[in-house]
Structures are given as structure tokens and as C-alpha cells.
Amino acid sequence: MLLWVADRQPSSDVVVKMDHDVFVHIPALCRAVEEGLPPYGGQVYHRFPPVRREEGHKHRIIIQDYPGKFYPPFCHGFLYWLRRDALERIRPQLEWRTPFKFEDVFVGMLLEAANVSVADIESYTARFRGRHQLAFHGIAPSSMRDMLNRTRNLESSTHTQGQM
């Protein structure tokens, strides 16, 4: 996916990867981009989870595929962003490196090798409370329209209060 974006979307400043059950508050994301979004961020796992080696475990990784005990810092795959400058730093690796079993861990590996730091979305959800929260995870498709209406109402009420 990232190589496709790098090749076919050269004017994109930020790539946001998210799962189907994530609602992204676009106005808050746009504000975050304008304020200087870090190169790579999301819900960060530091030294978690440990690499699983047990036979039959659904997340099993053999030592030949990854020799470490812990993965490098990476953003959980439900939602992460990658700025264009960070994408360009990992682009050479995308062209030759064999993808890892877990896409979110693989992105973390590439960025660690390119010396790109990671920002935890918790700092953004704490900083952007209410109308500023960037994302909501675990939202059923049937609730997406309700979330959109709620964020629109928050935006309009905040805008109206600011004019008084």
C-alpha cells in the first residue's frame, strides 16, 4: 500500500491508514496537520507484545523471520499516519525488503531502520479532547453516521460560541 501511495499520490502530504471500524475526525486531523503532525504516529506499542514463538499461536514468528524478543516501537494497525517525508525515507526499503507477517510491525521496522521516531496518538487524544479528538476506534458501521453528526454539531456549536 505504501509503495502505491508513494508512486501514485505524489502530492499527498500525509497518509492515514485505518481499519474499517475507525471514525476519523477530519477537521481535527486537518488542524493537527496544520500544527505540524509528527512524521509517524498512532497508538504506539513499545516492547509489546513480546514476539511469540509457541507452536500453534496465531501470532507465532519463527526466529529466522525475526530474531528479537520484542518488536521495535510501532503503531497499532487500527490507525496510524505517515507524513510524506517519512514515507520517502522508507521508500528504498519498500522496493526490496520482504514484507513482514504483520503490516503494522513491518512499518515500525522500516521506520526504525530509517531512524524515524514515532508519536503516540494518546498525546493527540489528550491534547485534542472533544471536538479535537482525532479518532475513535471500535465504531460499528451503523454508528458512523451518528459519529459524523456528533462531530458536526460539536464543530458548529464551538464555532458559534467563538463568535459570541
Backbone as a printed PyTorch tensor [residue, N CA C, xyz], in Angstrom:
tensor([[[  0.8160,  -1.1840,   0.0000],
         [  0.0000,   0.0000,   0.0000],
         [  0.8680,   1.2590,   0.0000]],

        [[  1.9070,   1.2890,   0.8450],
         [  2.7100,   2.5000,   0.9550],
         [  3.4820,   2.8010,  -0.3190]],

        [[  3.9570,   1.7640,  -0.9870],
         [  4.6560,   1.9790,  -2.2540],
         [  3.6870,   2.5150,  -3.3000]],

        [[  2.4700,   2.0210,  -3.3030],
         [  1.4410,   2.5150,  -4.2150],
         [  1.2020,   4.0070,  -3.9690]],

        [[  1.0620,   4.3990,  -2.6950],
         [  0.8470,   5.8130,  -2.3620],
         [  2.0440,   6.6420,  -2.8040]],

        [[  3.2450,   6.1450,  -2.5110],
         [  4.4560,   6.8870,  -2.8880],
         [  4.5210,   7.1110,  -4.3920]],

        [[  4.1350,   6.0980,  -5.1720],
         [  4.2080,   6.1890,  -6.6330],
         [  3.0570,   6.9700,  -7.2520]],

        [[  1.8530,   6.7860,  -6.7260],
         [  0.6650,   7.2930,  -7.4180],
         [  0.0170,   8.5150,  -6.7760]],

        [[  0.4740,   8.9040,  -5.6020],
         [ -0.1040,  10.0570,  -4.9170],
         [  1.0140,  11.0100,  -4.4710]],

        [[  1.8190,  11.5060,  -5.4090],
         [  2.9750,  12.3210,  -5.0220],
         [  2.6260,  13.6340,  -4.3270]],

        [[  1.4050,  14.1090,  -4.4730],
         [  1.0400,  15.3770,  -3.8290],
         [  0.4580,  15.1750,  -2.4290]],

        [[  0.2970,  13.9290,  -2.0000],
         [ -0.2420,  13.6640,  -0.6560],
         [  0.8230,  13.9510,   0.3930]],

        [[  0.4920,  14.8260,   1.3320],
         [  1.4220,  15.1750,   2.3990],
         [  1.3790,  14.1780,   3.5470]],

        [[  0.2120,  13.5650,   3.7610],
         [  0.0260,  12.6430,   4.8790],
         [ -0.7770,  11.4390,   4.3940]],

        [[ -0.3440,  10.2530,   4.8040],
         [ -1.0850,   9.0230,   4.5450],
         [ -1.6760,   8.5810,   5.8770]],

        [[ -2.9660,   8.2900,   5.9020],
         [ -3.6120,   7.7720,   7.0990],
         [ -4.1030,   6.3720,   6.7710]],

        [[ -3.6080,   5.3880,   7.5020],
         [ -4.0610,   4.0080,   7.3340],
         [ -4.9790,   3.7130,   8.5080]],

        [[ -6.1650,   3.1590,   8.2220],
         [ -7.0950,   2.8530,   9.3090],
         [ -7.9120,   1.6250,   8.9650]],

        [[ -8.4380,   1.0030,  10.0030],
         [ -9.3270,  -0.1430,   9.8570],
         [-10.7390,   0.3330,   9.5410]],

        [[-11.5930,  -0.6040,   9.2060],
         [-12.9830,  -0.3000,   8.8430],
         [-13.8190,   0.2190,  10.0060]],

        [[-13.3840,  -0.0470,  11.2390],
         [-14.1760,   0.3590,  12.4080],
         [-13.6120,   1.5860,  13.1170]],

        [[-12.9410,   2.4300,  12.3620],
         [-12.3570,   3.6580,  12.9120],
         [-13.0440,   4.8560,  12.2810]],

        [[-13.4680,   5.7730,  13.1420],
         [-14.0180,   7.0410,  12.6830],
         [-12.9360,   8.0910,  12.8910]],

        [[-12.5190,   8.7400,  11.8270],
         [-11.5080,   9.7920,  11.9130],
         [-12.2160,  11.1360,  11.8470]],

        [[-11.9220,  11.9850,  12.8060],
         [-12.4800,  13.3310,  12.8710],
         [-11.6160,  14.2140,  11.9600]],

        [[-12.0420,  14.3490,  10.7370],
         [-11.2500,  15.0160,   9.7040],
         [-10.8710,  16.4580,  10.0780]],

        [[-11.7860,  17.2950,  10.6050],
         [-11.3500,  18.6490,  10.9890],
         [-10.2150,  18.6300,  12.0270]],

        [[-10.2750,  17.7220,  12.9920],
         [ -9.2010,  17.6380,  13.9930],
         [ -7.9050,  17.1520,  13.3500]],

        [[ -8.0080,  16.2060,  12.4310],
         [ -6.8160,  15.7300,  11.7320],
         [ -6.2010,  16.8560,  10.9060]],

        [[ -7.0210,  17.6240,  10.2150],
         [ -6.5130,  18.7540,   9.4290],
         [ -5.8180,  19.7810,  10.3150]],

        [[ -6.4090,  20.0770,  11.4780],
         [ -5.7620,  21.0090,  12.4240],
         [ -4.4170,  20.4500,  12.8860]],

        [[ -4.3830,  19.1510,  13.1700],
         [ -3.1310,  18.5280,  13.6190],
         [ -2.0660,  18.6220,  12.5270]],

        [[ -2.4570,  18.4060,  11.2810],
         [ -1.5100,  18.5200,  10.1660],
         [ -1.0040,  19.9490,  10.0640]],

        [[ -1.9030,  20.9230,  10.1600],
         [ -1.5100,  22.3330,  10.0890],
         [ -0.5730,  22.7210,  11.2230]],

        [[ -0.7640,  22.1140,  12.3990],
         [  0.0700,  22.4390,  13.5630],
         [  1.3970,  21.6940,  13.5510]],

        [[  1.5970,  20.8120,  12.5900],
         [  2.8720,  20.1070,  12.4980],
         [  2.8200,  18.6900,  13.0470]],

        [[  2.0530,  17.8590,  12.4060],
         [  1.9320,  16.4580,  12.7880],
         [  3.3020,  15.7860,  12.7420]],

        [[  3.6660,  15.0010,  13.7650],
         [  4.9410,  14.2740,  13.7170],
         [  4.9970,  13.3440,  12.5000]],

        [[  6.1960,  12.8980,  12.1000],
         [  6.3400,  12.0960,  10.8880],
         [  5.5480,  10.7850,  10.8850]],

        [[  5.4150,  10.1470,  12.0400],
         [  4.7550,   8.8400,  12.1240],
         [  4.0960,   8.7510,  13.4780]],

        [[  2.8290,   8.3670,  13.5040],
         [  2.1670,   8.2860,  14.7950],
         [  0.9060,   7.4610,  14.7680]],

        [[  0.4710,   7.1140,  15.9560],
         [ -0.7130,   6.3120,  16.1990],
         [ -0.6790,   5.8430,  17.6360]],

        [[ -1.3480,   4.7460,  17.9310],
         [ -1.2630,   4.1530,  19.2700],
         [ -0.0100,   3.2830,  19.2860]],

        [[  1.0030,   3.7260,  20.0090],
         [  2.3250,   3.1070,  19.9530],
         [  2.4460,   1.9460,  20.9380]],

        [[  3.0510,   0.8840,  20.4400],
         [  3.4460,  -0.2460,  21.2920],
         [  4.9610,  -0.1970,  21.4320]],

        [[  5.4180,  -0.0460,  22.6630],
         [  6.8430,  -0.0850,  22.9790],
         [  7.1180,  -1.4080,  23.6810]],

        [[  7.9580,  -2.2230,  23.0940],
         [  8.3490,  -3.5210,  23.6830],
         [  7.1270,  -4.3920,  23.9940]],

        [[  6.0930,  -4.2300,  23.2150],
         [  4.8740,  -5.0040,  23.3910],
         [  4.2580,  -5.1990,  22.0210]],

        [[  3.6950,  -6.2980,  21.7200],
         [  3.7260,  -7.5210,  22.5070],
         [  5.0650,  -8.2200,  22.3280]],

        [[  5.3970,  -9.1200,  23.2400],
         [  6.6310,  -9.8900,  23.0230],
         [  6.4440, -10.7890,  21.8020]],

        [[  7.5430, -11.0720,  21.1210],
         [  7.4810, -11.9580,  19.9560],
         [  7.0600, -13.3450,  20.4290]],

        [[  6.0530, -13.9060,  19.7780],
         [  5.5160, -15.2230,  20.1540],
         [  6.2030, -16.3050,  19.3370]],

        [[  6.7020, -17.3350,  20.0060],
         [  7.4060, -18.4330,  19.3320],
         [  6.6690, -19.7610,  19.4770]],

        [[  5.5840, -19.7910,  20.2680],
         [  4.9040, -21.0480,  20.5630],
         [  4.2520, -21.6450,  19.3110]],

        [[  4.4660, -22.9280,  19.1200],
         [  3.8310, -23.6630,  18.0260],
         [  2.3140, -23.5240,  18.1280]],

        [[  1.6640, -23.1960,  17.0350],
         [  0.2170, -23.0870,  17.0040],
         [ -0.3410, -21.7260,  17.3930]],

        [[  0.4710, -20.8190,  17.9400],
         [ -0.0090, -19.4870,  18.3100],
         [ -0.2740, -18.6830,  17.0420]],

        [[ -1.4040, -17.9690,  16.9920],
         [ -1.7710, -17.2530,  15.7680],
         [ -0.8000, -16.1270,  15.4170]],

        [[ -0.0320, -15.6500,  16.3890],
         [  0.9510, -14.6010,  16.1350],
         [  2.3790, -15.1470,  16.1740]],

        [[  2.5450, -16.4230,  15.9670],
         [  3.8670, -17.0580,  16.0300],
         [  4.7880, -16.5170,  14.9410]],

        [[  6.0030, -16.2050,  15.3540],
         [  7.0590, -15.7680,  14.4450],
         [  8.2780, -16.6400,  14.7240]],

        [[  8.7850, -17.2870,  13.6820],
         [  9.9850, -18.1000,  13.8750],
         [ 11.2110, -17.2020,  13.9500]],

        [[ 12.2200, -17.6940,  14.6120],
         [ 13.4130, -16.8870,  14.8870],
         [ 14.1090, -16.4360,  13.6000]],

        [[ 13.9920, -17.2160,  12.5200],
         [ 14.6020, -16.8160,  11.2450],
         [ 13.9120, -15.5830,  10.6500]],

        [[ 12.6230, -15.4140,  10.9540],
         [ 11.9060, -14.2540,  10.4310],
         [ 12.1360, -12.9960,  11.2670]],

        [[ 12.3450, -13.1940,  12.5680],
         [ 12.6280, -12.0560,  13.4480],
         [ 13.3260, -12.5860,  14.6980]],

        [[ 14.6090, -12.2790,  14.8640],
         [ 15.3690, -12.8530,  15.9800],
         [ 15.1740, -12.1650,  17.3340]],

        [[ 14.6100, -10.9550,  17.3610],
         [ 14.4840, -10.2220,  18.6270],
         [ 13.4070, -10.7740,  19.5380]],

        [[ 13.4470, -10.3600,  20.8100],
         [ 12.4180, -10.7520,  21.7820],
         [ 11.2060,  -9.8310,  21.7180]],

        [[ 11.4480,  -8.5870,  21.3340],
         [ 10.3850,  -7.5930,  21.2300],
         [ 10.4840,  -6.9020,  19.8710]],

        [[  9.3480,  -6.4510,  19.3920],
         [  9.3430,  -5.6770,  18.1470],
         [  9.8010,  -4.2560,  18.4360]],

        [[ 10.2870,  -3.5630,  17.4050],
         [ 10.6080,  -2.1460,  17.6120],
         [  9.3090,  -1.3720,  17.8510]],

        [[  9.4010,  -0.1530,  18.3460],
         [  8.1680,   0.6310,  18.5170],
         [  7.3950,   0.7050,  17.1990]],

        [[  6.0970,   0.4650,  17.2840],
         [  5.2490,   0.5310,  16.0950],
         [  3.8620,   0.9890,  16.5040]],

        [[  3.1140,   1.4790,  15.5400],
         [  1.7490,   1.9270,  15.7860],
         [  0.7750,   0.8120,  15.4650]],

        [[ -0.1320,   0.5720,  16.3920],
         [ -1.1770,  -0.4330,  16.1980],
         [ -1.8870,  -0.1540,  14.8810]],

        [[ -2.1950,  -1.2160,  14.1520],
         [ -2.7260,  -1.0870,  12.8040],
         [ -4.1140,  -0.5190,  12.6590]],

        [[ -4.8490,  -0.2890,  13.7670],
         [ -6.1980,   0.2620,  13.5950],
         [ -6.1570,   1.6570,  12.9930]],

        [[ -5.0920,   2.4370,  13.3100],
         [ -4.9320,   3.7590,  12.7200],
         [ -3.5100,   4.2470,  12.9540]],

        [[ -2.8730,   4.6750,  11.8820],
         [ -1.6130,   5.4090,  12.0260],
         [ -1.4840,   6.3590,  10.8510]],

        [[ -0.6430,   7.3710,  11.0290],
         [ -0.3710,   8.3060,   9.9500],
         [  1.1040,   8.2710,   9.6450]],

        [[  1.4010,   8.6640,   8.4350],
         [  2.7720,   8.7270,   7.9530],
         [  2.8740,   9.9620,   7.0680]],

        [[  3.7420,  10.8810,   7.4480],
         [  3.9500,  12.0650,   6.6080],
         [  4.7910,  11.6900,   5.3880]],

        [[  4.6890,  12.4830,   4.3480],
         [  5.4120,  12.2350,   3.0960],
         [  6.9220,  12.1150,   3.3270]],

        [[  7.4980,  12.9720,   4.1680],
         [  8.9410,  12.9060,   4.3920],
         [  9.3580,  11.5710,   5.0050]],

        [[  8.5500,  11.0300,   5.9120],
         [  8.8500,   9.7170,   6.4970],
         [  8.6740,   8.6160,   5.4570]],

        [[  7.6450,   8.7310,   4.6400],
         [  7.4120,   7.7500,   3.5750],
         [  8.5940,   7.7160,   2.6090]],

        [[  9.1010,   8.8770,   2.2550],
         [ 10.2450,   8.9170,   1.3380],
         [ 11.4980,   8.3080,   1.9600]],

        [[ 11.6160,   8.4110,   3.2800],
         [ 12.7900,   7.8200,   3.9450],
         [ 12.7470,   6.2980,   3.9530]],

        [[ 11.5500,   5.7170,   3.9300],
         [ 11.4630,   4.2450,   3.9160],
         [ 11.2450,   3.6810,   2.5120]],

        [[ 11.0060,   4.5480,   1.5540],
         [ 10.7210,   4.1000,   0.1920],
         [ 11.7520,   3.1210,  -0.3630]],

        [[ 13.0590,   3.3770,  -0.2260],
         [ 14.0270,   2.4110,  -0.7690],
         [ 13.8430,   0.9950,  -0.1870]],

        [[ 13.5310,   0.9140,   1.0970],
         [ 13.3230,  -0.4010,   1.7200],
         [ 12.0580,  -1.0760,   1.1960]],

        [[ 11.0290,  -0.2870,   0.9080],
         [  9.7760,  -0.8430,   0.3950],
         [  9.9850,  -1.5660,  -0.9290]],

        [[ 10.9680,  -1.1170,  -1.6760],
         [ 11.2040,  -1.6840,  -3.0010],
         [ 11.9510,  -3.0130,  -2.9670]],

        [[ 12.6880,  -3.3120,  -1.8840],
         [ 13.4640,  -4.5530,  -1.8780],
         [ 13.2120,  -5.4600,  -0.6780]],

        [[ 12.7230,  -4.9180,   0.4070],
         [ 12.5920,  -5.7160,   1.6260],
         [ 11.3440,  -6.5930,   1.5890]],

        [[ 11.4770,  -7.8330,   2.0370],
         [ 10.3520,  -8.7590,   2.0890],
         [  9.4020,  -8.3150,   3.1940]],

        [[  8.1130,  -8.1430,   2.8760],
         [  7.1620,  -7.7360,   3.9180],
         [  7.1080,  -8.7310,   5.0720]],

        [[  6.8890,  -8.2030,   6.2610],
         [  6.7620,  -9.0000,   7.4680],
         [  5.3100,  -9.4370,   7.6150]],

        [[  5.0810, -10.4710,   8.3970],
         [  3.7400, -11.0420,   8.5790],
         [  2.7150, -10.0090,   9.0540]],

        [[  3.1320,  -9.0970,   9.9200],
         [  2.2250,  -8.0940,  10.4830],
         [  2.5770,  -6.7270,   9.8960]],

        [[  1.6530,  -6.1780,   9.1260],
         [  1.9040,  -4.9280,   8.4030],
         [  2.2730,  -3.7780,   9.3320]],

        [[  1.5940,  -3.6390,  10.4740],
         [  1.8910,  -2.5190,  11.3660],
         [  3.2860,  -2.6430,  11.9780]],

        [[  3.6800,  -3.8580,  12.3350],
         [  5.0310,  -4.0940,  12.8610],
         [  6.0610,  -3.8220,  11.7700]],

        [[  5.7590,  -4.2550,  10.5430],
         [  6.6680,  -4.0470,   9.4110],
         [  6.9420,  -2.5590,   9.2010]],

        [[  5.9200,  -1.7340,   9.2510],
         [  6.1050,  -0.2870,   9.0920],
         [  7.0040,   0.2440,  10.2120]],

        [[  6.7740,  -0.2230,  11.4400],
         [  7.6410,   0.1780,  12.5500],
         [  9.0880,  -0.2330,  12.3290]],

        [[  9.3030,  -1.4280,  11.7890],
         [ 10.6660,  -1.8970,  11.4850],
         [ 11.3390,  -1.0020,  10.4540]],

        [[ 10.5980,  -0.6720,   9.3940],
         [ 11.1520,   0.1760,   8.3370],
         [ 11.5160,   1.5530,   8.8650]],

        [[ 10.6360,   2.1090,   9.6650],
         [ 10.8820,   3.4480,  10.1910],
         [ 12.0100,   3.4690,  11.2110]],

        [[ 12.1080,   2.4140,  12.0100],
         [ 13.2410,   2.3410,  12.9370],
         [ 14.5560,   2.2790,  12.1550]],

        [[ 14.5890,   1.4730,  11.0940],
         [ 15.7950,   1.3730,  10.2680],
         [ 16.1340,   2.7040,   9.6010]],

        [[ 15.1150,   3.5140,   9.3170],
         [ 15.3200,   4.8270,   8.7010],
         [ 15.5070,   5.9270,   9.7430]],

        [[ 15.5260,   5.5430,  11.0160],
         [ 15.7260,   6.4880,  12.1230],
         [ 14.6270,   7.5470,  12.1950]],

        [[ 13.3710,   7.0900,  12.0150],
         [ 12.2090,   7.9720,  12.1400],
         [ 11.5220,   7.6560,  13.4540]],

        [[ 11.3140,   8.6610,  14.2830],
         [ 10.6830,   8.4410,  15.5830],
         [  9.1690,   8.3180,  15.4380]],

        [[  8.5510,   7.8170,  16.4860],
         [  7.1150,   7.5760,  16.4910],
         [  6.4550,   8.4460,  17.5530]],

        [[  5.2550,   8.9550,  17.2410],
         [  4.4830,   9.7580,  18.2000],
         [  3.2460,   8.9690,  18.5920]],

        [[  2.9500,   8.9490,  19.8720],
         [  1.8030,   8.2050,  20.3790],
         [  0.5320,   9.0210,  20.2370]],

        [[ -0.5020,   8.4270,  19.6550],
         [ -1.7820,   9.1300,  19.4610],
         [ -2.4070,   9.5230,  20.7940]],

        [[ -2.0310,   8.8440,  21.8860],
         [ -2.5680,   9.2110,  23.1980],
         [ -2.2790,  10.6750,  23.4890]],

        [[ -1.1170,  11.1630,  23.0740],
         [ -0.8110,  12.5740,  23.2900],
         [ -1.7240,  13.4610,  22.4510]],

        [[ -2.1890,  12.9420,  21.3320],
         [ -3.0980,  13.7140,  20.4950],
         [ -4.5250,  13.6360,  21.0020]],

        [[ -4.9350,  12.4870,  21.5150],
         [ -6.2920,  12.4200,  22.0470],
         [ -6.3800,  13.2040,  23.3430]],

        [[ -5.2960,  13.2700,  24.0950],
         [ -5.3030,  14.0770,  25.3230],
         [ -5.2910,  15.5630,  24.9620]],

        [[ -4.5300,  15.9060,  23.9350],
         [ -4.4100,  17.2930,  23.5210],
         [ -5.6490,  17.7580,  22.7650]],

        [[ -6.2500,  16.8710,  22.0180],
         [ -7.3960,  17.2330,  21.1910],
         [ -8.6700,  16.6140,  21.7620]],

        [[ -9.0650,  17.0270,  22.9370],
         [-10.2790,  16.4750,  23.5560],
         [-11.5280,  17.0110,  22.8720]],

        [[-12.6100,  16.2400,  22.9780],
         [-13.8950,  16.6730,  22.4320],
         [-13.8420,  16.8630,  20.9340]],

        [[-14.0680,  18.0830,  20.4820],
         [-14.0910,  18.3290,  19.0410],
         [-12.7260,  18.1270,  18.4110]],

        [[-11.6770,  18.0170,  19.2250],
         [-10.3260,  17.8840,  18.6940],
         [ -9.8000,  16.4540,  18.6960]],

        [[-10.5410,  15.5160,  19.2400],
         [-10.0420,  14.1400,  19.2570],
         [ -9.9190,  13.6300,  17.8300]],

        [[ -8.7930,  13.0170,  17.5140],
         [ -8.5070,  12.6170,  16.1430],
         [ -9.2930,  11.4100,  15.6700]],

        [[ -9.4550,  10.4110,  16.5320],
         [-10.0510,   9.1690,  16.0460],
         [-10.7740,   8.4350,  17.1560]],

        [[-11.7250,   7.6270,  16.7350],
         [-12.4920,   6.7820,  17.6380],
         [-12.4410,   5.3760,  17.0610]],

        [[-11.9970,   4.4120,  17.8430],
         [-11.8370,   3.0280,  17.3820],
         [-12.9860,   2.1620,  17.8880]],

        [[-13.3350,   1.1510,  17.1180],
         [-14.3630,   0.2100,  17.5170],
         [-15.7680,   0.7020,  17.2280]],

        [[-15.9250,   1.5380,  16.2170],
         [-17.2280,   2.0970,  15.8770],
         [-17.9030,   1.1930,  14.8360]],

        [[-19.0920,   0.7520,  15.1360],
         [-19.8450,  -0.0930,  14.2010],
         [-20.2480,   0.7250,  12.9830]],

        [[-20.2860,   0.0870,  11.8080],
         [-20.6990,   0.8290,  10.6020],
         [-22.0370,   1.5520,  10.7790]],

        [[-22.9430,   0.9410,  11.5050],
         [-24.2540,   1.5640,  11.7090],
         [-24.1650,   2.8420,  12.5540]],

        [[-23.0790,   3.0330,  13.2710],
         [-22.9090,   4.2110,  14.1280],
         [-22.0750,   5.3130,  13.4910]],

        [[-21.5100,   5.0600,  12.3250],
         [-20.6340,   6.0510,  11.6940],
         [-21.3660,   7.3590,  11.3840]],

        [[-22.5760,   7.2760,  10.8600],
         [-23.3320,   8.4970,  10.5430],
         [-23.6090,   9.2940,  11.8160]],

        [[-23.9370,   8.6160,  12.9140],
         [-24.1700,   9.2900,  14.1830],
         [-22.8990,  10.0070,  14.6490]],

        [[-21.7470,   9.3490,  14.4940],
         [-20.4780,   9.9830,  14.8720],
         [-20.2300,  11.2250,  14.0190]],

        [[-20.5210,  11.1400,  12.7320],
         [-20.3530,  12.2870,  11.8470],
         [-21.2380,  13.4400,  12.3000]],

        [[-22.4880,  13.1580,  12.6110],
         [-23.4020,  14.2080,  13.0740],
         [-22.9350,  14.8100,  14.3950]],

        [[-22.4480,  13.9780,  15.3090],
         [-21.9440,  14.4960,  16.5920],
         [-20.7770,  15.4420,  16.3890]],

        [[-19.8330,  15.0480,  15.5440],
         [-18.6740,  15.9150,  15.3380],
         [-19.0740,  17.1940,  14.6140]],

        [[-20.0300,  17.1080,  13.6930],
         [-20.5250,  18.3250,  13.0280],
         [-21.1750,  19.2540,  14.0350]],

        [[-21.9800,  18.6940,  14.9430],
         [-22.6360,  19.5040,  15.9760],
         [-21.6070,  20.1550,  16.8910]],

        [[-20.5770,  19.4120,  17.2720],
         [-19.5110,  19.9830,  18.1160],
         [-18.8000,  21.1140,  17.3910]],

        [[-18.5100,  20.8830,  16.1180],
         [-17.8290,  21.9170,  15.3210],
         [-18.6860,  23.1770,  15.2420]],

        [[-19.9690,  23.0220,  14.9130],
         [-20.8300,  24.2020,  14.7400],
         [-21.0840,  24.9100,  16.0660]],

        [[-21.2660,  24.1770,  17.1650],
         [-21.5050,  24.8300,  18.4600],
         [-20.2590,  25.5560,  18.9330]],

        [[-19.0750,  24.9900,  18.6920],
         [-17.8320,  25.6520,  19.0760],
         [-17.6180,  26.9040,  18.2290]],

        [[-17.9310,  26.7950,  16.9330],
         [-17.7870,  27.9380,  16.0290],
         [-18.7360,  29.0670,  16.4400]],

        [[-19.9810,  28.7160,  16.7770],
         [-20.9750,  29.7000,  17.1880],
         [-20.5590,  30.3720,  18.4990]],

        [[-20.0420,  29.5750,  19.4600],
         [-19.6230,  30.1430,  20.7470],
         [-18.4650,  31.1060,  20.5490]],

        [[-17.5750,  30.7740,  19.5980],
         [-16.4220,  31.6310,  19.3350],
         [-16.8140,  32.9830,  18.7580]],

        [[-18.0140,  33.0840,  18.1450],
         [-18.4530,  34.3330,  17.5500],
         [-19.1510,  35.2310,  18.5600]],

        [[-19.5180,  34.6850,  19.7090],
         [-20.2530,  35.4860,  20.7020],
         [-19.3190,  36.3950,  21.4700]]])
